[in-house]
PDB file of C-alpha atoms in Angstrom:
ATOM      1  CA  UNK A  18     -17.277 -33.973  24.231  1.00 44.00           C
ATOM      2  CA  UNK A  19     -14.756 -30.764  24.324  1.00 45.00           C
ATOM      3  CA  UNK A  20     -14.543 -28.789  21.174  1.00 47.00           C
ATOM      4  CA  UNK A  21     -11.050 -28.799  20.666  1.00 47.00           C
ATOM      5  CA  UNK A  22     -11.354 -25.487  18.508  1.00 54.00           C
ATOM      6  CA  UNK A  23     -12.733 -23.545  21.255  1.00 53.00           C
ATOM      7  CA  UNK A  24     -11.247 -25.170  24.666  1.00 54.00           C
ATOM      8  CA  UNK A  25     -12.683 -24.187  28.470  1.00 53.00           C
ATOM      9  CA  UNK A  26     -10.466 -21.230  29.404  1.00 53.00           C
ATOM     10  CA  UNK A  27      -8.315 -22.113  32.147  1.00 56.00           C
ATOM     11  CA  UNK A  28      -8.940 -18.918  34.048  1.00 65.00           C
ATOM     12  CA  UNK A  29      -9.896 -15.455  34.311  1.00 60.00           C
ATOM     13  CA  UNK A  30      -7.323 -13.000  33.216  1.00 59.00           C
ATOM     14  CA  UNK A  31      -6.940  -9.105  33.189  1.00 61.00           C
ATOM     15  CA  UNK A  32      -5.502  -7.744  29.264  1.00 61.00           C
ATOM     16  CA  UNK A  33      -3.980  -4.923  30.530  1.00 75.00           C
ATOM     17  CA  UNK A  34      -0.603  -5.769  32.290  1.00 84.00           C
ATOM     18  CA  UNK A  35      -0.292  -6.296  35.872  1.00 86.00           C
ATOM     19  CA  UNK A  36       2.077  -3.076  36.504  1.00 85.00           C
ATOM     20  CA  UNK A  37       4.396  -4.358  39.454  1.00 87.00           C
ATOM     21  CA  UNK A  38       6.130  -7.421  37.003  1.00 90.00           C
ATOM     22  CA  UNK A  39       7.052  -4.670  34.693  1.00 91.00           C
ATOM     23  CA  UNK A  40      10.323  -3.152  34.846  1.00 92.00           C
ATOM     24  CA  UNK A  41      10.178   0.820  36.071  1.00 94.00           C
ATOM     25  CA  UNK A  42      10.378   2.634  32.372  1.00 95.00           C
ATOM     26  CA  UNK A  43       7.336   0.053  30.948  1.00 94.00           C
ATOM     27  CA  UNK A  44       5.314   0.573  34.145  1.00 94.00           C
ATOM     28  CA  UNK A  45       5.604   4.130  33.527  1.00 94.00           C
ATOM     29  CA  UNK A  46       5.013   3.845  29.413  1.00 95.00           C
ATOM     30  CA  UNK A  47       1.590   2.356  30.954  1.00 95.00           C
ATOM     31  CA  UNK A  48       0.676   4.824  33.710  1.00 94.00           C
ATOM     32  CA  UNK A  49       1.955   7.983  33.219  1.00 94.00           C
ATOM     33  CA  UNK A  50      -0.085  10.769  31.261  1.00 95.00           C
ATOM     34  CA  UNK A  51       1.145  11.137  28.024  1.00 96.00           C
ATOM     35  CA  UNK A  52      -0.322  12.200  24.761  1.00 96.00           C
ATOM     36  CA  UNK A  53       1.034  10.850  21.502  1.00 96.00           C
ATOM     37  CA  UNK A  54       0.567  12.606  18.127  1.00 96.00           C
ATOM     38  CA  UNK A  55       1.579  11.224  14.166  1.00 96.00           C
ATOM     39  CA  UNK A  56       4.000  13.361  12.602  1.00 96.00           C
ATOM     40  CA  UNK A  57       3.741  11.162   9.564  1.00 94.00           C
ATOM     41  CA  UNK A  58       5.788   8.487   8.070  1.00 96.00           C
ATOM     42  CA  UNK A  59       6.981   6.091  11.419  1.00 97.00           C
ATOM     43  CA  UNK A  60       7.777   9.363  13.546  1.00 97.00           C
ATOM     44  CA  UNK A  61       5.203  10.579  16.404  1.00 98.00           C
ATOM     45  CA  UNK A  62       5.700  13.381  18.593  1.00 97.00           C
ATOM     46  CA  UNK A  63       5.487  12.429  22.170  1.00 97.00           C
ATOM     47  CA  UNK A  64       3.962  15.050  24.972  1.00 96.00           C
ATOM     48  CA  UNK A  65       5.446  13.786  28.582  1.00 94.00           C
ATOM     49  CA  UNK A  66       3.957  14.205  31.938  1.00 92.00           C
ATOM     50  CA  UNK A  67       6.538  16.344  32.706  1.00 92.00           C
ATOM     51  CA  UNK A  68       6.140  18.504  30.226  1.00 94.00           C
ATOM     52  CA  UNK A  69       8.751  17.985  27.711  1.00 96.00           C
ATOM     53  CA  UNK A  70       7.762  16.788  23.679  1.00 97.00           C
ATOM     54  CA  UNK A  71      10.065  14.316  22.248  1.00 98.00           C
ATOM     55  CA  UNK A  72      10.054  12.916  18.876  1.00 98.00           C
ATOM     56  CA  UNK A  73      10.100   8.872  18.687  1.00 98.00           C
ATOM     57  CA  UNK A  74      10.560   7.415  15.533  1.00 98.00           C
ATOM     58  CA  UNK A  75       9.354   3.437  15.409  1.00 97.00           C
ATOM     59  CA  UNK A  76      11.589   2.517  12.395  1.00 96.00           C
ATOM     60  CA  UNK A  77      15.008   3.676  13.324  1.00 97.00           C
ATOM     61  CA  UNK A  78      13.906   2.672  17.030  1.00 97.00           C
ATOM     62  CA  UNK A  79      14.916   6.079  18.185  1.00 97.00           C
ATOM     63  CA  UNK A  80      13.729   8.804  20.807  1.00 98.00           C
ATOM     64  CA  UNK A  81      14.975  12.435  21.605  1.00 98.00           C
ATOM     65  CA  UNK A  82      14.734  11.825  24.775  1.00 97.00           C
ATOM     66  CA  UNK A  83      17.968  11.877  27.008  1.00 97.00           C
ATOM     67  CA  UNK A  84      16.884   8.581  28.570  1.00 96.00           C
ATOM     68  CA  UNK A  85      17.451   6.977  25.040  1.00 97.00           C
ATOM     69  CA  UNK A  86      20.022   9.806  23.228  1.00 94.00           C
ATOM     70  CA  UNK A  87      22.006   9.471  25.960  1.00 95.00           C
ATOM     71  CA  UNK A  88      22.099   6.333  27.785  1.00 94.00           C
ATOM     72  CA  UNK A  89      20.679   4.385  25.352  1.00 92.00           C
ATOM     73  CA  UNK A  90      17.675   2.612  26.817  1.00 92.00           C
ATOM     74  CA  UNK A  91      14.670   1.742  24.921  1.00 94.00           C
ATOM     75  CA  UNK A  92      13.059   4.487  26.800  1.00 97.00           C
ATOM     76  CA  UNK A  93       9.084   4.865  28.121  1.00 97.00           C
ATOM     77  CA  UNK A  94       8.281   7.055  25.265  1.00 97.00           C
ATOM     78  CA  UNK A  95       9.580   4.716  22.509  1.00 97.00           C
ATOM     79  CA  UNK A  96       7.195   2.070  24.641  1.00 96.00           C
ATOM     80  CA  UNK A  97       4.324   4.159  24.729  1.00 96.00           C
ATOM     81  CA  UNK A  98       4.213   4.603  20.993  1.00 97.00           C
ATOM     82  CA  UNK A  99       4.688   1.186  20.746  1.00 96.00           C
ATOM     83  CA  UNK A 100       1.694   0.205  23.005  1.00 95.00           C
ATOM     84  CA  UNK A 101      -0.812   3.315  21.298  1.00 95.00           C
ATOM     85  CA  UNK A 102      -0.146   1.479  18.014  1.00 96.00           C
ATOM     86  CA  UNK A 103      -0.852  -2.008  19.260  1.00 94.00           C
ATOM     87  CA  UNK A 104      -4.123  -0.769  20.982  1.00 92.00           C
ATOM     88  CA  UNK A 105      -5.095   1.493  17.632  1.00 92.00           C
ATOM     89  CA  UNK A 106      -4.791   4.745  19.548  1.00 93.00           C
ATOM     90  CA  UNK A 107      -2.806   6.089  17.100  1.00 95.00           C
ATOM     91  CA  UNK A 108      -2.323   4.570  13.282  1.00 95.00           C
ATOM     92  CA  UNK A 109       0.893   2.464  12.654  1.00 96.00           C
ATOM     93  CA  UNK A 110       3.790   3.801  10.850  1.00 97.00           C
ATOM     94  CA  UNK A 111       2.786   5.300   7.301  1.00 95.00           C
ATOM     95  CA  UNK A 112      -1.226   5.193   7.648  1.00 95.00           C
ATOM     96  CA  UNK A 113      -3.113   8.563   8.836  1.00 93.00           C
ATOM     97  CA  UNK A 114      -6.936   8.210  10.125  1.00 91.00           C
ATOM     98  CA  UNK A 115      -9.468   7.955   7.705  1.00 88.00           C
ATOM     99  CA  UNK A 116     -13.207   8.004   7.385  1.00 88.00           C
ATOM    100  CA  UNK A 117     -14.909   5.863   5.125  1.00 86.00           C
ATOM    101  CA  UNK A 118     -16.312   7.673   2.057  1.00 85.00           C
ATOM    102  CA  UNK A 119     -19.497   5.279   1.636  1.00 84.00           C
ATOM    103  CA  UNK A 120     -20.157   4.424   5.621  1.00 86.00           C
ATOM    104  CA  UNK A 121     -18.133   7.198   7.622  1.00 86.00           C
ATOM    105  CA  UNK A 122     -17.080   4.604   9.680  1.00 89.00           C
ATOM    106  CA  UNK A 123     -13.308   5.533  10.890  1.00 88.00           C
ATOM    107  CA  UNK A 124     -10.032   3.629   9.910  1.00 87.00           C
ATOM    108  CA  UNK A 125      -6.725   3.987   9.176  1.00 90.00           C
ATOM    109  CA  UNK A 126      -5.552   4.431   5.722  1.00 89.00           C
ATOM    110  CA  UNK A 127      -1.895   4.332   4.305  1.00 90.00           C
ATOM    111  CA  UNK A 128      -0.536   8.012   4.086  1.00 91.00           C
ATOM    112  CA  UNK A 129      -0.383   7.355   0.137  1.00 88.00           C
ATOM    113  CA  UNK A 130      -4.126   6.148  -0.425  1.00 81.00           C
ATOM    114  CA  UNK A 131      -5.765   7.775  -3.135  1.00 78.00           C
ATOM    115  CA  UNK A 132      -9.300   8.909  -2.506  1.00 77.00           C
ATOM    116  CA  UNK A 133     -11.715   8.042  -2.288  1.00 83.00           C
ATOM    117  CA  UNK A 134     -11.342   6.093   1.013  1.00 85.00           C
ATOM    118  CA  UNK A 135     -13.389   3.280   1.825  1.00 85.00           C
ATOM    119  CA  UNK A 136     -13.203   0.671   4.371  1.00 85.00           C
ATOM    120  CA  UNK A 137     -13.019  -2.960   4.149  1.00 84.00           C
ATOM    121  CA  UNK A 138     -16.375  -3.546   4.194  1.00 85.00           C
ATOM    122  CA  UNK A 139     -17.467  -1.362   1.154  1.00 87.00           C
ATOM    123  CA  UNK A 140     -14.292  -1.218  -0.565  1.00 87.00           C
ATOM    124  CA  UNK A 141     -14.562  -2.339  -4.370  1.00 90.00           C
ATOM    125  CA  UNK A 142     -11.330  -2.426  -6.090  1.00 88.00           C
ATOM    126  CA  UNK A 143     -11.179  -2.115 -10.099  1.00 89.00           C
ATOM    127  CA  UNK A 144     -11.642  -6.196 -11.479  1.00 89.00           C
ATOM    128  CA  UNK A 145     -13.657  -7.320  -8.872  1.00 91.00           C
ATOM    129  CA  UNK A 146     -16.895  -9.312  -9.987  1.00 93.00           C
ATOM    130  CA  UNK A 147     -20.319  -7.278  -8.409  1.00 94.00           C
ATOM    131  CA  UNK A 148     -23.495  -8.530  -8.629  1.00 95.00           C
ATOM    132  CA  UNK A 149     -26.230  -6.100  -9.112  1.00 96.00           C
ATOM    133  CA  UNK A 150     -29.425  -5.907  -6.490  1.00 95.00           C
ATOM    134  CA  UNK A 151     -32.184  -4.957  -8.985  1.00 96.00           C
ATOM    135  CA  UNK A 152     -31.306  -7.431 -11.726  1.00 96.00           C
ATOM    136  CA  UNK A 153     -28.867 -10.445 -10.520  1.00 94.00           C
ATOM    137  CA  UNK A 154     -26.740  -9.165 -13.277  1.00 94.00           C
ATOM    138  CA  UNK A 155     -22.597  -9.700 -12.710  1.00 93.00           C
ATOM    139  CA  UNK A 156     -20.358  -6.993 -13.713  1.00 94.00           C
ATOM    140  CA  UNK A 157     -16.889  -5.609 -13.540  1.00 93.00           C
ATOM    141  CA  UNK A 158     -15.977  -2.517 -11.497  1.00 93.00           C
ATOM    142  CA  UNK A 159     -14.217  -0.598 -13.944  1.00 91.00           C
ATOM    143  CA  UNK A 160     -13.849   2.573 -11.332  1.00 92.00           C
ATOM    144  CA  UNK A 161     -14.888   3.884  -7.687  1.00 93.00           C
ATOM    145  CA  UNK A 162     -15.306   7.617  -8.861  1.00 93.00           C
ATOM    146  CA  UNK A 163     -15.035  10.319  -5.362  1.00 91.00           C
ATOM    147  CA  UNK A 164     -18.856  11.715  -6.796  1.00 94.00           C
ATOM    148  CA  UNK A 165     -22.199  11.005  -5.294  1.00 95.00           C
ATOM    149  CA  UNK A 166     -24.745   9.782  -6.867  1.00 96.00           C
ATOM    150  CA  UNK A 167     -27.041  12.711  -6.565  1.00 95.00           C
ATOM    151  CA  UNK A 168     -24.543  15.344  -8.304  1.00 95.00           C
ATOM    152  CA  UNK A 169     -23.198  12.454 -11.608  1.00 95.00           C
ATOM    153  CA  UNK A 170     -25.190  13.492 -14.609  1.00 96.00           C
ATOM    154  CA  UNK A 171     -25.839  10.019 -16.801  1.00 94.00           C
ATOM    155  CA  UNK A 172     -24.505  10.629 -20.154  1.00 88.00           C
ATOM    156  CA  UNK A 173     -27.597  10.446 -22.859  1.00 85.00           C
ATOM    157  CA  UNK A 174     -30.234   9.888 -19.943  1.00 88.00           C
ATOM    158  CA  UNK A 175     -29.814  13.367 -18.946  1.00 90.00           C
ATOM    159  CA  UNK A 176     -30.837  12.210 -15.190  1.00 95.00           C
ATOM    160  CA  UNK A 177     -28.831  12.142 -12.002  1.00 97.00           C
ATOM    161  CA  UNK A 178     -27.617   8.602 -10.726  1.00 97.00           C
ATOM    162  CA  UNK A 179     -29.468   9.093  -7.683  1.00 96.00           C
ATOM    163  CA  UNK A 180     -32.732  10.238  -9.836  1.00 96.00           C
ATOM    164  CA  UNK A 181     -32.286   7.630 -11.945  1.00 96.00           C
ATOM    165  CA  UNK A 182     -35.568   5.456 -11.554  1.00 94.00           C
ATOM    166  CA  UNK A 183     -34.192   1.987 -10.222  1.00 95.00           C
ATOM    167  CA  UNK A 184     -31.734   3.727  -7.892  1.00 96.00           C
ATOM    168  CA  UNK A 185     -35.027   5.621  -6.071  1.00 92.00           C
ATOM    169  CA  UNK A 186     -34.174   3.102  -2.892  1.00 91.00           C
ATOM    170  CA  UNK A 187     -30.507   4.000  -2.416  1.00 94.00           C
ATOM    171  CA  UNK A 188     -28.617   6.421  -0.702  1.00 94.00           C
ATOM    172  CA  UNK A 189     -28.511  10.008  -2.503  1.00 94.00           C
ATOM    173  CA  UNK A 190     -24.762  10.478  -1.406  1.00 93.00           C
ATOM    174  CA  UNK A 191     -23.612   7.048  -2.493  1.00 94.00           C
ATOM    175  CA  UNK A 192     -20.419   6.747  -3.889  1.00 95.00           C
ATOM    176  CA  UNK A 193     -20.705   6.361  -7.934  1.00 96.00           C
ATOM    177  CA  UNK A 194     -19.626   2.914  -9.546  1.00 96.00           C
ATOM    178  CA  UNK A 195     -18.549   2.883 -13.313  1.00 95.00           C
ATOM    179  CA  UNK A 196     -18.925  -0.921 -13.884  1.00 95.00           C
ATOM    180  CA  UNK A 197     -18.566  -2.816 -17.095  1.00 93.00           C
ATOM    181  CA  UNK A 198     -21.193  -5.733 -18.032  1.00 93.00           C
ATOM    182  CA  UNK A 199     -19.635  -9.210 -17.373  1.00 89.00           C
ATOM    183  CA  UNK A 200     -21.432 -10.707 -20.856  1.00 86.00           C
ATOM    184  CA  UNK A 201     -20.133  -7.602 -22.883  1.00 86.00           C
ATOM    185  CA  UNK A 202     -16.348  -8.730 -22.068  1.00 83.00           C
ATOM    186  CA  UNK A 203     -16.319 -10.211 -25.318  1.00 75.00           C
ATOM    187  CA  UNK A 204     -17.670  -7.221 -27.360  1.00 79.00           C
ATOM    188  CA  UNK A 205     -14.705  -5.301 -29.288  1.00 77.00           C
ATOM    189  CA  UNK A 206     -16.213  -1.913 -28.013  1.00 79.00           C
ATOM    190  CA  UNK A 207     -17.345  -1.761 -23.745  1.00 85.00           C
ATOM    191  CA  UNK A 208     -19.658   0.394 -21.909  1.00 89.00           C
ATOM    192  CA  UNK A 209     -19.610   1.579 -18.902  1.00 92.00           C
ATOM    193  CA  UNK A 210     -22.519   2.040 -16.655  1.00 95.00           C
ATOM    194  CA  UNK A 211     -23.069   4.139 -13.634  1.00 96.00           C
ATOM    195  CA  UNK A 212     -24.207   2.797 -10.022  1.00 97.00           C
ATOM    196  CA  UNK A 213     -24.493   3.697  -6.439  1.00 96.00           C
ATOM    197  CA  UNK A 214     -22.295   1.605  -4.750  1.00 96.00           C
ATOM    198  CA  UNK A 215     -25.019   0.216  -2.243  1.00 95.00           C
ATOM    199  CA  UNK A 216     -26.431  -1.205  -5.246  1.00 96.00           C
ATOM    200  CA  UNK A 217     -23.288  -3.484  -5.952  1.00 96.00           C
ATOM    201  CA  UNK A 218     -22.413  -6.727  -4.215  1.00 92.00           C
ATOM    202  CA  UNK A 219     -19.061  -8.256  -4.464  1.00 89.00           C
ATOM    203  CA  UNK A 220     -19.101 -11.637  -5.634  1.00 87.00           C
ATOM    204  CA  UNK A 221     -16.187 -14.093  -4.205  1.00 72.00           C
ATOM    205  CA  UNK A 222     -17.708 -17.097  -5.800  1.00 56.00           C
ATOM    206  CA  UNK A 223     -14.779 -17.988  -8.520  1.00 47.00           C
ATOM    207  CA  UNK A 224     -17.110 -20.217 -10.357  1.00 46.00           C
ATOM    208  CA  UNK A 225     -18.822 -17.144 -11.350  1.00 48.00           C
ATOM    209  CA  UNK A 226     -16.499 -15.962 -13.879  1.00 51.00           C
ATOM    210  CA  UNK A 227     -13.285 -16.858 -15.725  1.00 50.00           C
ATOM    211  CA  UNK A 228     -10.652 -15.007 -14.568  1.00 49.00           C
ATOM    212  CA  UNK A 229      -8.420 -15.215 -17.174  1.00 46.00           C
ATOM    213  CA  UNK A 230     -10.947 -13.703 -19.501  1.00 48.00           C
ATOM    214  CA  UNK A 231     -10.200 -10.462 -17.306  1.00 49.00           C
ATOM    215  CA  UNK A 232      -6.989 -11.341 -17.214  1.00 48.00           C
ATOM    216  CA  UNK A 233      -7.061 -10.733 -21.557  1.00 47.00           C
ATOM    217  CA  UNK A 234      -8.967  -7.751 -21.252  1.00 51.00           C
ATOM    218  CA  UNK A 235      -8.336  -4.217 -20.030  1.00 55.00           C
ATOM    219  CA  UNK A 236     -11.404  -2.119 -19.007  1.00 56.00           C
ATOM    220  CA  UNK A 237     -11.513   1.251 -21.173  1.00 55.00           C
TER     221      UNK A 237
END
């Protein structure tokens, strides 16, 4: 039986383009030494083999170059940026490189982000049900704050959230989490409660919790 989901491949193939079916200004784009460099927003300054820096910009389709000012082609440089985007050499229009703020791992981030930055895999956004790994307990992330858990002071405990004695097995430099109790939703008055972020899961099971009960109720 063939898995139609996953059929045989039909042959071996190279990804990178085979250079002499490409017209002269692409085949250059691919092979000649060029360095390409965000100047924020969709423009990136272009650094030519021969020399020269010309400014592309990706929205208005435009280059500097006289190749493009002049004659009007959609020149090598304009193709270059193009194919550094589409490879992630560079960040797409409007993003800047980031490093996560919980892993370090690097991404790109929209120029406009607030901080901190965190990546798809540990990003927690403000309504999203967590479920916490000491007690099973669901709650609501009210905030990601930019401290770390070893320099947030708990109000009335008078301890660090890293000190704190059920954190002891997570990261020092976590991220702090102010998080709201799911079952205290209800309560006139809410709480919020301090966590490392390591020490939150997000929960995507909808059965979990009514949404429109979050819906009805702002987080202080």
């Amino acid at each position: 039986m063939v898995d139609s989901q996953h059929p045989a491949p039909t042959g071996k193939t190279a990804l990178a383009p085979d250079v002499r079916r490409l017209d002269e200004r692409a085949a250059r784009a691919w092979t000649e030494r060029m360095a390409v460099r965000p100047l924020g927003g969709s423009r990136y300054a272009v650094d030519s083999q021969s020399g020269a820096t010309y400014v592309v910009d990706v929205a208005a389709g435009t280059c500097t170059c006289p190749d493009h000012a002049i004659r009007g082609e959609r020149c090598k440089h304009l193709r270059r940026v193009g194919i550094e985007i589409t490879t992630r050499r560079v960040p797409p229009p409007g993003h800047r490189r980031g490093s996560c703020a919980a892993c370090g791992v690097e991404t790109f981030v929209r120029e406009d982000a607030p901080a901190p930055h965190l990546c798809p895999a540990c990003r927690l956004e403000p309504g999203d049900i967590v479920r916490d790994r000491e007690t099973d307990d669901r709650l609501v992330v009210a905030r990601v704050t930019d401290q770390r858990a070893r320099e947030t002071v708990i109000e009335g405990v008078g301890e660090t959230v890293a000190d704190y004695r059920t954190n002891a097995g997570y990261p020092r430099d976590d991220l702090v989490v102010e998080a709201v109790y799911l079952d205290d939703l209800g309560r006139e008055s809410l709480r919020r409660y301090s966590f490392p972020l390591s020490r939150l899961d997000r929960v995507d099971d909808a059965a979990v919790v009514d949404r429109s009960l979050l819906a009805e109720r702002s987080l202080p």
